[in-house]
Short mmCIF file of N, CA and C in Angstrom, two decimals:
data_model
loop_
_atom_site.label_atom_id
_atom_site.label_comp_id
_atom_site.label_asym_id
_atom_site.label_seq_id
_atom_site.Cartn_x
_atom_site.Cartn_y
_atom_site.Cartn_z
N MET A 61 -81.43 -15.09 71.88
CA MET A 61 -81.63 -16.54 71.90
C MET A 61 -80.94 -17.23 70.72
N PHE A 62 -80.90 -16.56 69.59
CA PHE A 62 -80.27 -17.15 68.39
C PHE A 62 -79.22 -16.18 67.86
N SER A 63 -78.19 -16.74 67.27
CA SER A 63 -77.20 -15.89 66.60
C SER A 63 -77.81 -15.39 65.29
N LYS A 64 -77.19 -14.39 64.69
CA LYS A 64 -77.72 -13.85 63.44
C LYS A 64 -77.69 -14.90 62.33
N THR A 65 -76.72 -15.79 62.37
CA THR A 65 -76.65 -16.87 61.38
C THR A 65 -77.77 -17.87 61.59
N GLU A 66 -78.00 -18.27 62.84
CA GLU A 66 -79.04 -19.27 63.14
C GLU A 66 -80.43 -18.76 62.77
N SER A 67 -80.74 -17.52 63.14
CA SER A 67 -82.06 -16.98 62.83
C SER A 67 -82.24 -16.82 61.32
N PHE A 68 -81.18 -16.42 60.64
CA PHE A 68 -81.24 -16.24 59.19
C PHE A 68 -81.48 -17.58 58.49
N VAL A 69 -80.75 -18.60 58.86
CA VAL A 69 -80.89 -19.92 58.24
C VAL A 69 -82.25 -20.51 58.55
N PHE A 70 -82.73 -20.33 59.79
CA PHE A 70 -84.05 -20.85 60.18
C PHE A 70 -85.15 -20.23 59.32
N LEU A 71 -85.09 -18.93 59.11
CA LEU A 71 -86.12 -18.24 58.34
C LEU A 71 -86.00 -18.50 56.84
N ASN A 72 -84.87 -19.02 56.41
CA ASN A 72 -84.66 -19.34 54.99
C ASN A 72 -84.61 -20.83 54.73
N ALA A 73 -85.29 -21.59 55.55
CA ALA A 73 -85.23 -23.06 55.43
C ALA A 73 -85.91 -23.56 54.16
N PHE A 74 -86.85 -22.77 53.62
CA PHE A 74 -87.59 -23.24 52.45
C PHE A 74 -87.52 -22.22 51.32
N HIS A 75 -87.06 -22.64 50.17
CA HIS A 75 -87.04 -21.81 48.97
C HIS A 75 -87.63 -22.62 47.82
N CYS A 76 -88.35 -21.92 46.94
CA CYS A 76 -88.87 -22.58 45.74
C CYS A 76 -88.92 -21.55 44.62
N PRO A 77 -88.96 -21.97 43.37
CA PRO A 77 -88.96 -21.02 42.24
C PRO A 77 -90.07 -19.98 42.29
N LEU A 78 -91.28 -20.39 42.73
CA LEU A 78 -92.41 -19.46 42.78
C LEU A 78 -92.16 -18.34 43.80
N LEU A 79 -91.67 -18.71 44.98
CA LEU A 79 -91.37 -17.71 46.00
C LEU A 79 -90.19 -16.84 45.58
N ASN A 80 -89.25 -17.43 44.88
CA ASN A 80 -88.12 -16.64 44.38
C ASN A 80 -88.60 -15.49 43.51
N ILE A 81 -89.51 -15.80 42.59
CA ILE A 81 -90.05 -14.77 41.69
C ILE A 81 -90.89 -13.77 42.47
N PHE A 82 -91.75 -14.30 43.35
CA PHE A 82 -92.66 -13.43 44.11
C PHE A 82 -91.89 -12.41 44.94
N PHE A 83 -90.95 -12.86 45.76
CA PHE A 83 -90.23 -11.95 46.65
C PHE A 83 -89.25 -11.05 45.91
N THR A 84 -88.75 -11.50 44.77
CA THR A 84 -87.86 -10.66 43.97
C THR A 84 -88.55 -9.37 43.54
N PHE A 85 -89.85 -9.48 43.20
CA PHE A 85 -90.60 -8.29 42.80
C PHE A 85 -91.33 -7.63 43.97
N TYR A 86 -91.82 -8.45 44.89
CA TYR A 86 -92.60 -7.91 46.02
C TYR A 86 -91.77 -6.98 46.89
N THR A 87 -90.49 -7.26 47.03
CA THR A 87 -89.63 -6.46 47.91
C THR A 87 -89.60 -4.99 47.53
N PHE A 88 -89.92 -4.66 46.26
CA PHE A 88 -89.91 -3.27 45.82
C PHE A 88 -91.04 -2.45 46.43
N LEU A 89 -92.01 -3.10 47.08
CA LEU A 89 -93.04 -2.36 47.79
C LEU A 89 -92.44 -1.57 48.95
N GLY A 90 -91.27 -2.02 49.42
CA GLY A 90 -90.59 -1.29 50.49
C GLY A 90 -89.64 -0.23 49.97
N ASP A 91 -89.57 -0.10 48.67
CA ASP A 91 -88.71 0.91 48.08
C ASP A 91 -89.32 2.29 48.31
N GLY A 92 -88.48 3.30 48.41
CA GLY A 92 -88.98 4.65 48.62
C GLY A 92 -89.91 5.13 47.53
N LEU A 93 -89.77 4.58 46.34
CA LEU A 93 -90.62 4.97 45.21
C LEU A 93 -92.09 4.71 45.50
N THR A 94 -92.39 3.60 46.17
CA THR A 94 -93.78 3.27 46.52
C THR A 94 -94.35 4.35 47.43
N PHE A 95 -93.56 4.75 48.43
CA PHE A 95 -93.97 5.82 49.35
C PHE A 95 -94.27 7.10 48.58
N ILE A 96 -93.38 7.45 47.65
CA ILE A 96 -93.53 8.68 46.87
C ILE A 96 -94.79 8.63 46.01
N VAL A 97 -95.07 7.47 45.41
CA VAL A 97 -96.27 7.31 44.58
C VAL A 97 -97.53 7.55 45.40
N VAL A 98 -97.56 7.00 46.62
CA VAL A 98 -98.72 7.19 47.50
C VAL A 98 -98.87 8.66 47.85
N ILE A 99 -97.77 9.33 48.13
CA ILE A 99 -97.82 10.77 48.44
C ILE A 99 -98.38 11.55 47.25
N ILE A 100 -97.92 11.23 46.04
CA ILE A 100 -98.39 11.92 44.84
C ILE A 100 -99.89 11.70 44.63
N VAL A 101 -100.35 10.49 44.91
CA VAL A 101 -101.79 10.18 44.79
C VAL A 101 -102.59 11.08 45.72
N PHE A 102 -102.14 11.25 46.96
CA PHE A 102 -102.85 12.11 47.91
C PHE A 102 -102.82 13.57 47.47
N ILE A 103 -101.68 13.99 46.89
CA ILE A 103 -101.60 15.37 46.38
C ILE A 103 -102.58 15.55 45.23
N PHE A 104 -102.64 14.57 44.34
CA PHE A 104 -103.56 14.62 43.20
C PHE A 104 -105.02 14.67 43.67
N LEU A 105 -105.32 13.96 44.77
CA LEU A 105 -106.68 13.95 45.33
C LEU A 105 -106.94 15.15 46.23
N LYS A 106 -105.96 16.07 46.30
CA LYS A 106 -106.05 17.28 47.12
C LYS A 106 -106.21 16.98 48.61
N LYS A 107 -105.57 15.91 49.04
CA LYS A 107 -105.52 15.56 50.47
C LYS A 107 -104.16 16.02 51.01
N ARG A 108 -104.02 17.33 51.13
CA ARG A 108 -102.71 17.90 51.45
C ARG A 108 -102.22 17.50 52.85
N LYS A 109 -103.12 17.45 53.80
CA LYS A 109 -102.72 17.10 55.16
C LYS A 109 -102.17 15.68 55.22
N LYS A 110 -102.83 14.78 54.54
CA LYS A 110 -102.36 13.39 54.48
C LYS A 110 -101.03 13.32 53.74
N ALA A 111 -100.92 14.07 52.66
CA ALA A 111 -99.68 14.06 51.87
C ALA A 111 -98.50 14.58 52.68
N VAL A 112 -98.73 15.66 53.45
CA VAL A 112 -97.67 16.23 54.28
C VAL A 112 -97.25 15.25 55.36
N THR A 113 -98.22 14.57 55.95
CA THR A 113 -97.92 13.58 57.00
C THR A 113 -97.07 12.45 56.44
N LEU A 114 -97.45 11.95 55.28
CA LEU A 114 -96.69 10.87 54.64
C LEU A 114 -95.29 11.33 54.24
N LEU A 115 -95.20 12.54 53.72
CA LEU A 115 -93.89 13.06 53.31
C LEU A 115 -92.96 13.21 54.52
N LEU A 116 -93.51 13.70 55.62
CA LEU A 116 -92.72 13.85 56.84
C LEU A 116 -92.24 12.49 57.33
N GLY A 117 -93.12 11.50 57.30
CA GLY A 117 -92.75 10.15 57.72
C GLY A 117 -91.69 9.55 56.82
N TYR A 118 -91.85 9.74 55.53
CA TYR A 118 -90.89 9.21 54.56
C TYR A 118 -89.50 9.81 54.76
N LEU A 119 -89.45 11.12 54.89
CA LEU A 119 -88.16 11.81 55.02
C LEU A 119 -87.48 11.51 56.35
N SER A 120 -88.25 11.56 57.44
CA SER A 120 -87.64 11.37 58.76
C SER A 120 -87.18 9.92 58.97
N SER A 121 -88.02 8.97 58.62
CA SER A 121 -87.65 7.56 58.82
C SER A 121 -86.50 7.17 57.88
N GLY A 122 -86.55 7.68 56.66
CA GLY A 122 -85.49 7.37 55.70
C GLY A 122 -84.15 7.96 56.12
N PHE A 123 -84.18 9.18 56.63
CA PHE A 123 -82.95 9.83 57.06
C PHE A 123 -82.29 9.07 58.22
N ILE A 124 -83.09 8.71 59.21
CA ILE A 124 -82.56 7.99 60.38
C ILE A 124 -82.02 6.62 59.96
N ALA A 125 -82.78 5.91 59.12
CA ALA A 125 -82.33 4.58 58.68
C ALA A 125 -81.00 4.67 57.94
N GLN A 126 -80.87 5.64 57.05
CA GLN A 126 -79.62 5.78 56.29
C GLN A 126 -78.47 6.22 57.18
N ALA A 127 -78.76 7.07 58.16
CA ALA A 127 -77.71 7.51 59.09
C ALA A 127 -77.20 6.34 59.93
N LEU A 128 -78.12 5.50 60.40
CA LEU A 128 -77.72 4.35 61.21
C LEU A 128 -76.93 3.34 60.37
N LYS A 129 -77.33 3.17 59.12
CA LYS A 129 -76.59 2.26 58.23
C LYS A 129 -75.11 2.66 58.15
N ARG A 130 -74.90 3.95 58.00
CA ARG A 130 -73.54 4.43 57.84
C ARG A 130 -72.77 4.50 59.17
N PHE A 131 -73.52 4.60 60.26
CA PHE A 131 -72.87 4.61 61.58
C PHE A 131 -72.39 3.22 61.96
N PHE A 132 -73.25 2.22 61.80
CA PHE A 132 -72.89 0.85 62.19
C PHE A 132 -72.06 0.15 61.12
N TYR A 133 -72.44 0.37 59.86
CA TYR A 133 -71.72 -0.20 58.71
C TYR A 133 -71.53 -1.72 58.85
N PHE A 134 -72.60 -2.42 59.26
CA PHE A 134 -72.54 -3.87 59.42
C PHE A 134 -72.57 -4.56 58.05
N PRO A 135 -71.90 -5.70 57.92
CA PRO A 135 -71.93 -6.43 56.64
C PRO A 135 -73.27 -7.09 56.38
N ARG A 136 -73.63 -7.20 55.12
CA ARG A 136 -74.84 -7.92 54.73
C ARG A 136 -74.54 -9.43 54.77
N PRO A 137 -75.59 -10.26 54.65
CA PRO A 137 -75.39 -11.71 54.78
C PRO A 137 -74.29 -12.29 53.92
N LYS A 138 -74.24 -11.91 52.65
CA LYS A 138 -73.24 -12.53 51.77
C LYS A 138 -71.82 -12.25 52.25
N ALA A 139 -71.53 -10.97 52.55
CA ALA A 139 -70.20 -10.60 53.01
C ALA A 139 -69.90 -11.23 54.37
N TYR A 140 -70.92 -11.28 55.22
CA TYR A 140 -70.73 -11.86 56.55
C TYR A 140 -70.42 -13.36 56.47
N PHE A 141 -71.19 -14.07 55.65
CA PHE A 141 -70.98 -15.52 55.51
C PHE A 141 -69.62 -15.84 54.88
N GLU A 142 -69.21 -14.99 53.95
CA GLU A 142 -67.89 -15.19 53.34
C GLU A 142 -66.78 -15.00 54.38
N SER A 143 -66.99 -14.04 55.30
CA SER A 143 -65.96 -13.77 56.31
C SER A 143 -65.82 -14.89 57.33
N ILE A 144 -66.91 -15.64 57.55
CA ILE A 144 -66.85 -16.75 58.52
C ILE A 144 -66.84 -18.10 57.81
N SER A 145 -66.74 -18.08 56.48
CA SER A 145 -66.70 -19.32 55.66
C SER A 145 -67.92 -20.20 55.90
N PHE A 146 -69.11 -19.55 55.93
CA PHE A 146 -70.35 -20.31 56.11
C PHE A 146 -70.97 -20.59 54.75
N PRO A 147 -71.27 -21.86 54.43
CA PRO A 147 -71.78 -22.22 53.09
C PRO A 147 -73.29 -22.03 52.95
N TYR A 148 -73.71 -20.81 52.67
CA TYR A 148 -75.13 -20.55 52.45
C TYR A 148 -75.44 -20.78 50.97
N GLN A 149 -76.54 -21.51 50.68
CA GLN A 149 -76.78 -21.98 49.31
C GLN A 149 -77.92 -21.31 48.56
N TYR A 150 -78.64 -20.38 49.22
CA TYR A 150 -79.86 -19.85 48.59
C TYR A 150 -79.72 -18.45 48.01
N PHE A 151 -78.54 -18.02 47.67
CA PHE A 151 -78.42 -16.73 46.99
C PHE A 151 -79.04 -16.85 45.59
N LEU A 152 -79.91 -15.89 45.26
CA LEU A 152 -80.60 -15.96 43.96
C LEU A 152 -79.74 -15.32 42.87
N PRO A 153 -79.57 -15.99 41.76
CA PRO A 153 -78.67 -15.50 40.69
C PRO A 153 -79.12 -14.18 40.07
N ASP A 154 -80.43 -13.90 40.06
CA ASP A 154 -80.93 -12.69 39.41
C ASP A 154 -81.05 -11.51 40.37
N VAL A 155 -80.65 -11.69 41.62
CA VAL A 155 -80.76 -10.63 42.62
C VAL A 155 -79.37 -10.11 42.97
N THR A 156 -79.18 -8.81 42.82
CA THR A 156 -77.90 -8.20 43.19
C THR A 156 -77.84 -8.06 44.70
N VAL A 157 -76.93 -8.75 45.32
CA VAL A 157 -76.82 -8.75 46.78
C VAL A 157 -75.74 -7.76 47.20
N HIS A 158 -76.11 -6.84 48.07
CA HIS A 158 -75.16 -5.83 48.54
C HIS A 158 -74.27 -6.41 49.63
N ALA A 159 -73.19 -5.68 49.94
CA ALA A 159 -72.20 -6.21 50.87
C ALA A 159 -72.22 -5.52 52.23
N SER A 160 -72.61 -4.23 52.28
CA SER A 160 -72.50 -3.48 53.53
C SER A 160 -73.77 -2.69 53.83
N ASN A 161 -73.71 -1.91 54.91
CA ASN A 161 -74.85 -1.09 55.36
C ASN A 161 -76.10 -1.94 55.59
N SER A 162 -75.93 -2.98 56.38
CA SER A 162 -77.02 -3.92 56.60
C SER A 162 -78.02 -3.47 57.67
N PHE A 163 -77.55 -2.74 58.66
CA PHE A 163 -78.34 -2.47 59.86
C PHE A 163 -78.69 -0.98 59.96
N PRO A 164 -80.00 -0.64 59.87
CA PRO A 164 -81.20 -1.47 59.75
C PRO A 164 -81.63 -1.63 58.28
N SER A 165 -82.75 -2.32 58.07
CA SER A 165 -83.29 -2.50 56.73
C SER A 165 -84.11 -1.28 56.33
N GLY A 166 -83.66 -0.59 55.29
CA GLY A 166 -84.37 0.60 54.82
C GLY A 166 -85.73 0.28 54.21
N HIS A 167 -85.80 -0.82 53.46
CA HIS A 167 -87.08 -1.23 52.86
C HIS A 167 -88.13 -1.52 53.96
N THR A 168 -87.70 -2.19 55.01
CA THR A 168 -88.61 -2.52 56.10
C THR A 168 -89.05 -1.26 56.82
N THR A 169 -88.13 -0.35 57.04
CA THR A 169 -88.45 0.93 57.69
C THR A 169 -89.52 1.66 56.90
N SER A 170 -89.32 1.75 55.60
CA SER A 170 -90.26 2.44 54.72
C SER A 170 -91.63 1.77 54.74
N ALA A 171 -91.65 0.45 54.65
CA ALA A 171 -92.91 -0.30 54.59
C ALA A 171 -93.71 -0.14 55.89
N PHE A 172 -93.05 -0.22 57.03
CA PHE A 172 -93.75 -0.11 58.31
C PHE A 172 -94.17 1.33 58.60
N CYS A 173 -93.39 2.30 58.16
CA CYS A 173 -93.79 3.69 58.33
C CYS A 173 -95.05 3.99 57.51
N LEU A 174 -95.07 3.53 56.27
CA LEU A 174 -96.24 3.73 55.42
C LEU A 174 -97.46 3.01 55.99
N ALA A 175 -97.28 1.78 56.46
CA ALA A 175 -98.40 1.02 57.04
C ALA A 175 -98.95 1.72 58.28
N THR A 176 -98.06 2.23 59.12
CA THR A 176 -98.48 2.94 60.33
C THR A 176 -99.26 4.20 60.01
N LEU A 177 -98.76 4.97 59.06
CA LEU A 177 -99.41 6.23 58.71
C LEU A 177 -100.77 6.02 58.05
N LEU A 178 -100.85 5.05 57.15
CA LEU A 178 -102.15 4.77 56.51
C LEU A 178 -103.17 4.31 57.53
N THR A 179 -102.72 3.51 58.50
CA THR A 179 -103.61 3.05 59.57
C THR A 179 -104.11 4.21 60.41
N LEU A 180 -103.22 5.11 60.80
CA LEU A 180 -103.59 6.25 61.64
C LEU A 180 -104.44 7.26 60.89
N ILE A 181 -104.14 7.45 59.62
CA ILE A 181 -104.87 8.44 58.83
C ILE A 181 -106.32 8.00 58.59
N PHE A 182 -106.50 6.73 58.24
CA PHE A 182 -107.84 6.26 57.88
C PHE A 182 -108.60 5.65 59.05
N LYS A 183 -107.87 5.18 60.08
CA LYS A 183 -108.50 4.65 61.30
C LYS A 183 -109.53 3.56 60.99
N LYS A 184 -109.17 2.65 60.09
CA LYS A 184 -110.08 1.56 59.74
C LYS A 184 -109.33 0.24 59.84
N GLN A 185 -109.96 -0.74 60.53
CA GLN A 185 -109.32 -2.03 60.73
C GLN A 185 -109.12 -2.76 59.41
N LYS A 186 -110.01 -2.56 58.46
CA LYS A 186 -109.88 -3.25 57.18
C LYS A 186 -108.67 -2.74 56.39
N ILE A 187 -108.16 -1.56 56.76
CA ILE A 187 -106.94 -1.04 56.15
C ILE A 187 -105.72 -1.45 56.97
N CYS A 188 -105.86 -1.42 58.29
CA CYS A 188 -104.75 -1.72 59.20
C CYS A 188 -104.14 -3.10 58.97
N ILE A 189 -104.98 -4.13 59.00
CA ILE A 189 -104.48 -5.50 58.92
C ILE A 189 -103.76 -5.78 57.60
N PRO A 190 -104.36 -5.46 56.43
CA PRO A 190 -103.63 -5.68 55.16
C PRO A 190 -102.33 -4.89 55.06
N CYS A 191 -102.33 -3.66 55.59
CA CYS A 191 -101.12 -2.82 55.52
C CYS A 191 -99.97 -3.45 56.29
N PHE A 192 -100.26 -3.95 57.48
CA PHE A 192 -99.19 -4.52 58.29
C PHE A 192 -98.78 -5.92 57.82
N ILE A 193 -99.72 -6.66 57.25
CA ILE A 193 -99.34 -7.94 56.64
C ILE A 193 -98.39 -7.67 55.47
N ALA A 194 -98.73 -6.66 54.67
CA ALA A 194 -97.88 -6.28 53.53
C ALA A 194 -96.50 -5.86 54.02
N ALA A 195 -96.44 -5.10 55.12
CA ALA A 195 -95.16 -4.63 55.66
C ALA A 195 -94.33 -5.79 56.18
N VAL A 196 -94.97 -6.73 56.86
CA VAL A 196 -94.26 -7.91 57.38
C VAL A 196 -93.66 -8.71 56.23
N LEU A 197 -94.41 -8.84 55.15
CA LEU A 197 -93.92 -9.58 53.98
C LEU A 197 -92.73 -8.87 53.32
N VAL A 198 -92.76 -7.53 53.33
CA VAL A 198 -91.60 -6.79 52.82
C VAL A 198 -90.38 -7.10 53.68
N GLY A 199 -90.57 -7.07 55.00
CA GLY A 199 -89.47 -7.39 55.91
C GLY A 199 -88.93 -8.79 55.67
N TYR A 200 -89.83 -9.75 55.52
CA TYR A 200 -89.39 -11.13 55.28
C TYR A 200 -88.69 -11.26 53.93
N SER A 201 -89.16 -10.49 52.94
CA SER A 201 -88.54 -10.57 51.61
C SER A 201 -87.07 -10.17 51.67
N ARG A 202 -86.73 -9.25 52.59
CA ARG A 202 -85.34 -8.82 52.70
C ARG A 202 -84.45 -9.95 53.24
N ILE A 203 -85.03 -10.78 54.10
CA ILE A 203 -84.29 -11.94 54.62
C ILE A 203 -84.25 -13.03 53.56
N TYR A 204 -85.38 -13.28 52.92
CA TYR A 204 -85.48 -14.32 51.91
C TYR A 204 -84.49 -14.08 50.76
N LEU A 205 -84.34 -12.82 50.38
CA LEU A 205 -83.44 -12.47 49.28
C LEU A 205 -81.99 -12.30 49.73
N ALA A 206 -81.73 -12.60 51.00
CA ALA A 206 -80.38 -12.53 51.58
C ALA A 206 -79.79 -11.11 51.54
N GLN A 207 -80.68 -10.13 51.71
CA GLN A 207 -80.22 -8.74 51.76
C GLN A 207 -80.02 -8.27 53.21
N HIS A 208 -80.70 -8.93 54.16
CA HIS A 208 -80.64 -8.49 55.55
C HIS A 208 -80.77 -9.66 56.51
N PHE A 209 -80.32 -9.42 57.73
CA PHE A 209 -80.54 -10.35 58.83
C PHE A 209 -81.82 -9.98 59.57
N LEU A 210 -82.27 -10.89 60.45
CA LEU A 210 -83.49 -10.64 61.22
C LEU A 210 -83.36 -9.36 62.05
N GLN A 211 -82.21 -9.15 62.67
CA GLN A 211 -82.01 -7.96 63.50
C GLN A 211 -82.21 -6.67 62.69
N ASP A 212 -81.76 -6.68 61.44
CA ASP A 212 -81.92 -5.50 60.57
C ASP A 212 -83.40 -5.21 60.32
N VAL A 213 -84.14 -6.26 60.10
CA VAL A 213 -85.57 -6.13 59.79
C VAL A 213 -86.35 -5.69 61.03
N VAL A 214 -86.02 -6.25 62.19
CA VAL A 214 -86.72 -5.89 63.42
C VAL A 214 -86.51 -4.40 63.74
N LEU A 215 -85.26 -3.93 63.66
CA LEU A 215 -85.02 -2.52 63.92
C LEU A 215 -85.68 -1.64 62.86
N GLY A 216 -85.67 -2.08 61.61
CA GLY A 216 -86.35 -1.33 60.56
C GLY A 216 -87.83 -1.18 60.84
N ALA A 217 -88.48 -2.26 61.29
CA ALA A 217 -89.90 -2.22 61.63
C ALA A 217 -90.15 -1.26 62.78
N PHE A 218 -89.29 -1.31 63.79
CA PHE A 218 -89.43 -0.42 64.95
C PHE A 218 -89.31 1.04 64.54
N LEU A 219 -88.31 1.34 63.72
CA LEU A 219 -88.11 2.71 63.26
C LEU A 219 -89.29 3.19 62.41
N GLY A 220 -89.79 2.31 61.55
CA GLY A 220 -90.92 2.68 60.71
C GLY A 220 -92.15 3.03 61.52
N VAL A 221 -92.47 2.21 62.51
CA VAL A 221 -93.63 2.48 63.37
C VAL A 221 -93.40 3.75 64.18
N LEU A 222 -92.20 3.89 64.76
CA LEU A 222 -91.89 5.05 65.60
C LEU A 222 -92.02 6.36 64.83
N PHE A 223 -91.39 6.43 63.65
CA PHE A 223 -91.44 7.68 62.91
C PHE A 223 -92.78 7.89 62.22
N GLY A 224 -93.52 6.82 61.99
CA GLY A 224 -94.90 6.97 61.54
C GLY A 224 -95.75 7.63 62.62
N LEU A 225 -95.61 7.17 63.85
CA LEU A 225 -96.34 7.75 64.98
C LEU A 225 -95.95 9.21 65.22
N LEU A 226 -94.65 9.47 65.18
CA LEU A 226 -94.18 10.84 65.41
C LEU A 226 -94.66 11.80 64.32
N SER A 227 -94.64 11.35 63.08
CA SER A 227 -95.08 12.19 61.96
C SER A 227 -96.57 12.50 62.06
N TYR A 228 -97.33 11.48 62.39
CA TYR A 228 -98.78 11.68 62.56
C TYR A 228 -99.04 12.66 63.69
N HIS A 229 -98.33 12.49 64.80
CA HIS A 229 -98.51 13.36 65.96
C HIS A 229 -98.16 14.80 65.62
N CYS A 230 -97.07 15.00 64.89
CA CYS A 230 -96.64 16.36 64.53
C CYS A 230 -97.67 17.09 63.69
N VAL A 231 -98.26 16.39 62.74
CA VAL A 231 -99.19 17.05 61.81
C VAL A 231 -100.61 17.10 62.38
N TYR A 232 -101.09 16.00 62.92
CA TYR A 232 -102.49 15.93 63.34
C TYR A 232 -102.73 16.41 64.77
N LYS A 233 -101.75 16.24 65.65
CA LYS A 233 -101.95 16.62 67.05
C LYS A 233 -101.36 17.99 67.38
N GLN A 234 -100.23 18.30 66.77
CA GLN A 234 -99.57 19.58 67.05
C GLN A 234 -99.88 20.65 66.01
N LYS A 235 -100.76 20.34 65.09
CA LYS A 235 -101.21 21.31 64.08
C LYS A 235 -100.03 21.90 63.29
N MET A 236 -99.09 21.03 62.93
CA MET A 236 -97.90 21.50 62.23
C MET A 236 -98.25 22.13 60.88
N LEU A 237 -99.23 21.56 60.20
CA LEU A 237 -99.60 22.07 58.87
C LEU A 237 -100.10 23.51 58.96
N LYS A 238 -100.91 23.81 60.00
CA LYS A 238 -101.41 25.17 60.18
C LYS A 238 -100.27 26.14 60.49
N ALA A 239 -99.31 25.65 61.28
CA ALA A 239 -98.17 26.49 61.63
C ALA A 239 -97.34 26.83 60.40
N ILE A 240 -97.17 25.84 59.50
CA ILE A 240 -96.41 26.08 58.26
C ILE A 240 -97.15 27.08 57.38
N LYS A 241 -98.48 26.92 57.27
CA LYS A 241 -99.28 27.83 56.46
C LYS A 241 -99.20 29.26 57.01
N LYS A 242 -99.26 29.36 58.34
CA LYS A 242 -99.20 30.67 58.98
C LYS A 242 -97.85 31.33 58.73
N LEU A 243 -96.79 30.52 58.81
CA LEU A 243 -95.45 31.03 58.59
C LEU A 243 -95.29 31.55 57.16
N LEU A 244 -95.79 30.75 56.20
CA LEU A 244 -95.70 31.16 54.80
C LEU A 244 -96.53 32.41 54.53
N LYS A 245 -97.68 32.50 55.18
CA LYS A 245 -98.56 33.67 55.01
C LYS A 245 -97.89 34.92 55.55
N ASN A 246 -97.28 34.80 56.72
CA ASN A 246 -96.59 35.95 57.33
C ASN A 246 -95.39 36.37 56.49
N LYS A 247 -94.73 35.37 55.89
CA LYS A 247 -93.57 35.68 55.06
C LYS A 247 -93.97 36.48 53.84
N LYS A 248 -95.13 36.16 53.28
CA LYS A 248 -95.61 36.89 52.11
C LYS A 248 -95.97 38.33 52.46
N GLN A 249 -96.39 38.56 53.73
CA GLN A 249 -96.84 39.88 54.14
C GLN A 249 -95.69 40.78 54.61
N LEU A 250 -94.48 40.23 54.68
CA LEU A 250 -93.34 41.03 55.11
C LEU A 250 -93.05 42.12 54.08
N PRO A 251 -92.73 43.32 54.53
CA PRO A 251 -92.43 44.41 53.58
C PRO A 251 -91.17 44.12 52.78
N ILE A 252 -91.21 44.45 51.51
CA ILE A 252 -90.06 44.22 50.64
C ILE A 252 -89.09 45.39 50.81
N PRO A 253 -87.83 45.11 51.19
CA PRO A 253 -86.88 46.20 51.41
C PRO A 253 -86.59 46.96 50.12
N LEU A 254 -86.46 48.28 50.25
CA LEU A 254 -86.18 49.11 49.08
C LEU A 254 -84.76 48.91 48.61
N SER A 255 -84.56 48.95 47.32
CA SER A 255 -83.23 48.78 46.76
C SER A 255 -82.38 50.02 47.01
N ASN A 256 -81.10 49.83 47.24
CA ASN A 256 -80.16 50.93 47.46
C ASN A 256 -79.72 51.58 46.16
N SER A 257 -79.99 50.94 45.06
CA SER A 257 -79.53 51.47 43.77
C SER A 257 -80.39 52.64 43.30
#
């Protein structure tokens, strides 16, 4: 219904100093570091099953997002607008804007994968709603900061939810954690070959 330029400009119709500061820092919630911190917290709390599920989601969703970025190699808003001579005025001076690998948004993928997994792991509505609101805001922050187009964010959200569901299914439904433990146990019990020396 809308071109990437039209949707981008529509979603960036309002900027103010307070939102500039807020989204400049808030966007880091979609950084992989946030995911890793949550995983470490679960490991520290000895919630290994939850930690494994989150780690699987982080690695799988991140790998696919990065692979797609390099496959499509679409320009980011700044490079795209320069190529079509479109005068966009809301680039923030303190934000480093990248030029390529726009599609999909890695931050959005990470945020939605984490939100999906936390929702499935805890199965509580009071966790679900805040998690997805937080993820949506991460996605919007990528548009607000002129790092991504709407299409990048939408695909990132889809990938995050998809790989969150798949990771949860692998560990909780297919008993992947037990299979890994069994494999490691059997490996330890294998006879050690005698040295030829």
